[in-house]
Amino acid sequence: MSNVLRMNSVRGKVRKLASTTVHDTVDFYDGSGPPRVVACPERELPPGGVPAYLAARKSGARSFVLWADEHRRERVATVVTQSAAGGVATFQVLGAHGEHLGTIVREKAFRGRGLRTRWSVTPAGGPEAVGYKGRIVWWIVWWLCLPLMVAVVIFTVLDSTPGNEGGAARAPRRIRWRAGGRMPLEFRSRGSKLHLHAPETDWRLGAALIALVRSFSADMWDGLKT
């Protein structure tokens, strides 16, 4: 059985109720018991504060801290941007003591090396794993049905069901990473879960990856203006 990571994002109104704590969490499930919180992602702001972060964010840059708990008692990992330009962003994932855990590269669709967004993950001392957002066949179906999707988006935005924004109109989001004939990682759109199929995968790198993937989705948990 694969280990599973899932990020849970809290809505903006709830965040304001207790701004002294970190609200977003990453759960880890290995089959031995109920899911447990292993990290609390929080954007790490530059000297210019929120405006500076949001300005850099437009180019694809991200900066996160993964805390061990909501009170920021211990740093689990850090995500920093090495470069972000032309639709290609490279991120370095560091451990609690600054050790290198891995590198993650996102190449935006039509701007990198393909028609789909390309994600590559290279663990420290391990082989590069490459994954593409969605399958070609589902992208074709999605584009052909785009006029209908617009109506679905309007309906689901007006829908009062929490977490249903976009609903069935969401673009294909599933990502399967391949490395040496194996599939070590898989992001499943249903439930927004990251499956760690390779037992040797560092869950801290996985937690950083799911936080990054979610930050580039409609969720945009790190894109708040406050």
PDB file of C-alpha atoms in Angstrom, residues 69-200:
ATOM      1  CA  ASP A  69       2.600  22.114  14.042  1.00  0.00           C
ATOM      2  CA  GLU A  70       0.248  25.077  13.845  1.00  0.00           C
ATOM      3  CA  HIS A  71       2.224  27.016  16.471  1.00  0.00           C
ATOM      4  CA  ARG A  72       5.439  27.051  14.408  1.00  0.00           C
ATOM      5  CA  ARG A  73       7.479  25.270  17.070  1.00  0.00           C
ATOM      6  CA  GLU A  74       9.688  23.394  14.619  1.00  0.00           C
ATOM      7  CA  ARG A  75      10.565  23.784  10.948  1.00  0.00           C
ATOM      8  CA  VAL A  76      10.174  20.569   8.934  1.00  0.00           C
ATOM      9  CA  ALA A  77      11.225  21.828   5.511  1.00  0.00           C
ATOM     10  CA  THR A  78      11.533  24.937   3.382  1.00  0.00           C
ATOM     11  CA  VAL A  79      10.732  25.549  -0.283  1.00  0.00           C
ATOM     12  CA  VAL A  80      12.702  28.286  -2.029  1.00  0.00           C
ATOM     13  CA  THR A  81      12.707  29.464  -5.643  1.00  0.00           C
ATOM     14  CA  GLN A  82      16.004  29.139  -7.471  1.00  0.00           C
ATOM     15  CA  SER A  83      14.719  30.704 -10.675  1.00  0.00           C
ATOM     16  CA  ALA A  84      11.398  31.651 -12.264  1.00  0.00           C
ATOM     17  CA  ALA A  85      11.183  33.085 -15.767  1.00  0.00           C
ATOM     18  CA  GLY A  86       9.565  32.309 -19.101  1.00  0.00           C
ATOM     19  CA  GLY A  87       7.043  29.932 -17.592  1.00  0.00           C
ATOM     20  CA  VAL A  88       9.712  27.699 -16.025  1.00  0.00           C
ATOM     21  CA  ALA A  89      10.221  27.720 -12.249  1.00  0.00           C
ATOM     22  CA  THR A  90      12.826  25.743 -10.310  1.00  0.00           C
ATOM     23  CA  PHE A  91      12.398  25.115  -6.599  1.00  0.00           C
ATOM     24  CA  GLN A  92      14.769  23.720  -4.005  1.00  0.00           C
ATOM     25  CA  VAL A  93      13.438  21.801  -1.012  1.00  0.00           C
ATOM     26  CA  LEU A  94      15.549  22.010   2.145  1.00  0.00           C
ATOM     27  CA  GLY A  95      15.302  20.104   5.404  1.00  0.00           C
ATOM     28  CA  ALA A  96      15.052  21.560   8.897  1.00  0.00           C
ATOM     29  CA  HIS A  97      18.820  22.136   9.050  1.00  0.00           C
ATOM     30  CA  GLY A  98      19.227  23.378   5.486  1.00  0.00           C
ATOM     31  CA  GLU A  99      20.092  19.997   3.987  1.00  0.00           C
ATOM     32  CA  HIS A 100      19.100  19.435   0.365  1.00  0.00           C
ATOM     33  CA  LEU A 101      16.058  17.160   0.021  1.00  0.00           C
ATOM     34  CA  GLY A 102      15.373  17.571  -3.661  1.00  0.00           C
ATOM     35  CA  THR A 103      14.620  19.814  -6.616  1.00  0.00           C
ATOM     36  CA  ILE A 104      11.227  20.432  -8.227  1.00  0.00           C
ATOM     37  CA  VAL A 105      10.787  22.055 -11.646  1.00  0.00           C
ATOM     38  CA  ARG A 106       7.506  23.253 -13.127  1.00  0.00           C
ATOM     39  CA  GLU A 107       7.292  24.032 -16.836  1.00  0.00           C
ATOM     40  CA  LYS A 108       4.079  25.750 -17.808  1.00  0.00           C
ATOM     41  CA  ALA A 109       2.073  24.339 -20.717  1.00  0.00           C
ATOM     42  CA  PHE A 110       3.080  25.751 -24.118  1.00  0.00           C
ATOM     43  CA  ARG A 111       6.031  27.528 -22.459  1.00  0.00           C
ATOM     44  CA  GLY A 112       8.238  24.567 -21.594  1.00  0.00           C
ATOM     45  CA  ARG A 113       8.741  21.327 -23.483  1.00  0.00           C
ATOM     46  CA  GLY A 114       5.188  20.245 -24.225  1.00  0.00           C
ATOM     47  CA  LEU A 115       1.492  20.986 -24.584  1.00  0.00           C
ATOM     48  CA  ARG A 116       0.879  20.066 -20.941  1.00  0.00           C
ATOM     49  CA  THR A 117       2.339  21.434 -17.744  1.00  0.00           C
ATOM     50  CA  ARG A 118       5.442  19.408 -16.910  1.00  0.00           C
ATOM     51  CA  TRP A 119       6.531  18.675 -13.343  1.00  0.00           C
ATOM     52  CA  SER A 120       9.884  17.072 -12.605  1.00  0.00           C
ATOM     53  CA  VAL A 121      11.012  15.919  -9.162  1.00  0.00           C
ATOM     54  CA  THR A 122      14.612  14.987  -8.390  1.00  0.00           C
ATOM     55  CA  PRO A 123      15.198  13.641  -4.858  1.00  0.00           C
ATOM     56  CA  ALA A 124      18.623  14.154  -3.307  1.00  0.00           C
ATOM     57  CA  GLY A 125      20.763  11.292  -4.598  1.00  0.00           C
ATOM     58  CA  GLY A 126      17.903   9.841  -6.643  1.00  0.00           C
ATOM     59  CA  PRO A 127      16.744   9.789 -10.279  1.00  0.00           C
ATOM     60  CA  GLU A 128      14.578  12.475 -11.845  1.00  0.00           C
ATOM     61  CA  ALA A 129      10.866  11.653 -12.078  1.00  0.00           C
ATOM     62  CA  VAL A 130       8.815  13.433 -14.746  1.00  0.00           C
ATOM     63  CA  GLY A 131       5.059  13.915 -14.780  1.00  0.00           C
ATOM     64  CA  TYR A 132       2.566  15.768 -16.972  1.00  0.00           C
ATOM     65  CA  LYS A 133      -0.649  17.391 -15.846  1.00  0.00           C
ATOM     66  CA  GLY A 134      -3.627  15.434 -17.201  1.00  0.00           C
ATOM     67  CA  ARG A 135      -3.805  12.938 -20.040  1.00  0.00           C
ATOM     68  CA  ILE A 136      -3.847  14.142 -23.649  1.00  0.00           C
ATOM     69  CA  VAL A 137      -7.192  12.473 -24.374  1.00  0.00           C
ATOM     70  CA  TRP A 138      -8.908  14.233 -21.446  1.00  0.00           C
ATOM     71  CA  TRP A 139      -7.438  17.572 -22.442  1.00  0.00           C
ATOM     72  CA  ILE A 140      -8.925  17.115 -25.934  1.00  0.00           C
ATOM     73  CA  VAL A 141     -12.318  16.286 -24.447  1.00  0.00           C
ATOM     74  CA  TRP A 142     -12.076  19.253 -22.085  1.00  0.00           C
ATOM     75  CA  TRP A 143     -11.287  21.731 -24.863  1.00  0.00           C
ATOM     76  CA  LEU A 144     -14.086  20.376 -27.079  1.00  0.00           C
ATOM     77  CA  CYS A 145     -16.544  20.816 -24.215  1.00  0.00           C
ATOM     78  CA  LEU A 146     -15.247  24.251 -23.180  1.00  0.00           C
ATOM     79  CA  PRO A 147     -18.462  26.184 -24.077  1.00  0.00           C
ATOM     80  CA  LEU A 148     -20.440  23.873 -21.800  1.00  0.00           C
ATOM     81  CA  MET A 149     -17.742  24.131 -19.131  1.00  0.00           C
ATOM     82  CA  VAL A 150     -18.284  27.910 -18.901  1.00  0.00           C
ATOM     83  CA  ALA A 151     -21.903  27.314 -17.880  1.00  0.00           C
ATOM     84  CA  VAL A 152     -20.821  24.682 -15.366  1.00  0.00           C
ATOM     85  CA  VAL A 153     -18.289  27.076 -13.830  1.00  0.00           C
ATOM     86  CA  ILE A 154     -20.958  29.754 -13.352  1.00  0.00           C
ATOM     87  CA  PHE A 155     -23.277  27.220 -11.729  1.00  0.00           C
ATOM     88  CA  THR A 156     -20.670  25.837  -9.347  1.00  0.00           C
ATOM     89  CA  VAL A 157     -19.469  29.304  -8.323  1.00  0.00           C
ATOM     90  CA  LEU A 158     -23.049  30.125  -7.309  1.00  0.00           C
ATOM     91  CA  ASP A 159     -23.399  26.742  -5.615  1.00  0.00           C
ATOM     92  CA  SER A 160     -23.222  26.981  -1.825  1.00  0.00           C
ATOM     93  CA  THR A 161     -21.407  23.670  -1.385  1.00  0.00           C
ATOM     94  CA  PRO A 162     -17.967  24.393   0.164  1.00  0.00           C
ATOM     95  CA  GLY A 163     -15.006  23.164  -1.870  1.00  0.00           C
ATOM     96  CA  ASN A 164     -17.051  22.691  -5.033  1.00  0.00           C
ATOM     97  CA  GLU A 165     -15.662  25.690  -6.901  1.00  0.00           C
ATOM     98  CA  GLY A 166     -15.167  24.684 -10.514  1.00  0.00           C
ATOM     99  CA  GLY A 167     -16.771  21.282  -9.931  1.00  0.00           C
ATOM    100  CA  ALA A 168     -16.905  19.132 -13.041  1.00  0.00           C
ATOM    101  CA  ALA A 169     -15.553  22.047 -15.118  1.00  0.00           C
ATOM    102  CA  ARG A 170     -12.056  21.721 -13.679  1.00  0.00           C
ATOM    103  CA  ALA A 171      -9.359  21.032 -16.233  1.00  0.00           C
ATOM    104  CA  PRO A 172      -7.586  17.631 -16.020  1.00  0.00           C
ATOM    105  CA  ARG A 173      -5.299  17.669 -12.979  1.00  0.00           C
ATOM    106  CA  ARG A 174      -3.990  14.134 -12.490  1.00  0.00           C
ATOM    107  CA  ILE A 175      -0.204  13.801 -12.609  1.00  0.00           C
ATOM    108  CA  ARG A 176       1.764  10.561 -12.838  1.00  0.00           C
ATOM    109  CA  TRP A 177       5.513  10.766 -12.414  1.00  0.00           C
ATOM    110  CA  ARG A 178       7.738   8.220 -14.186  1.00  0.00           C
ATOM    111  CA  ALA A 179      11.343   7.322 -13.442  1.00  0.00           C
ATOM    112  CA  GLY A 180      13.199   4.313 -14.789  1.00  0.00           C
ATOM    113  CA  GLY A 181      10.047   2.393 -15.667  1.00  0.00           C
ATOM    114  CA  ARG A 182       8.492   3.056 -12.243  1.00  0.00           C
ATOM    115  CA  MET A 183       5.764   5.434 -11.050  1.00  0.00           C
ATOM    116  CA  PRO A 184       7.104   6.730  -7.719  1.00  0.00           C
ATOM    117  CA  LEU A 185       4.597   9.573  -7.378  1.00  0.00           C
ATOM    118  CA  GLU A 186       1.001  10.176  -8.397  1.00  0.00           C
ATOM    119  CA  PHE A 187      -1.246  13.171  -7.776  1.00  0.00           C
ATOM    120  CA  ARG A 188      -4.907  12.210  -8.031  1.00  0.00           C
ATOM    121  CA  SER A 189      -7.381  15.002  -8.677  1.00  0.00           C
ATOM    122  CA  ARG A 190     -10.124  13.245  -6.756  1.00  0.00           C
ATOM    123  CA  GLY A 191      -9.418  14.211  -3.184  1.00  0.00           C
ATOM    124  CA  SER A 192      -6.269  16.103  -4.242  1.00  0.00           C
ATOM    125  CA  LYS A 193      -4.040  13.392  -2.799  1.00  0.00           C
ATOM    126  CA  LEU A 194      -0.383  12.681  -3.528  1.00  0.00           C
ATOM    127  CA  HIS A 195       0.425   8.972  -3.481  1.00  0.00           C
ATOM    128  CA  LEU A 196       3.998   7.996  -2.670  1.00  0.00           C
ATOM    129  CA  HIS A 197       4.272   4.663  -4.475  1.00  0.00           C
ATOM    130  CA  ALA A 198       8.033   4.390  -3.907  1.00  0.00           C
ATOM    131  CA  PRO A 199       8.613   3.563  -0.213  1.00  0.00           C
ATOM    132  CA  GLU A 200      11.973   5.325  -0.227  1.00  0.00           C
TER     133      GLU A 200
END
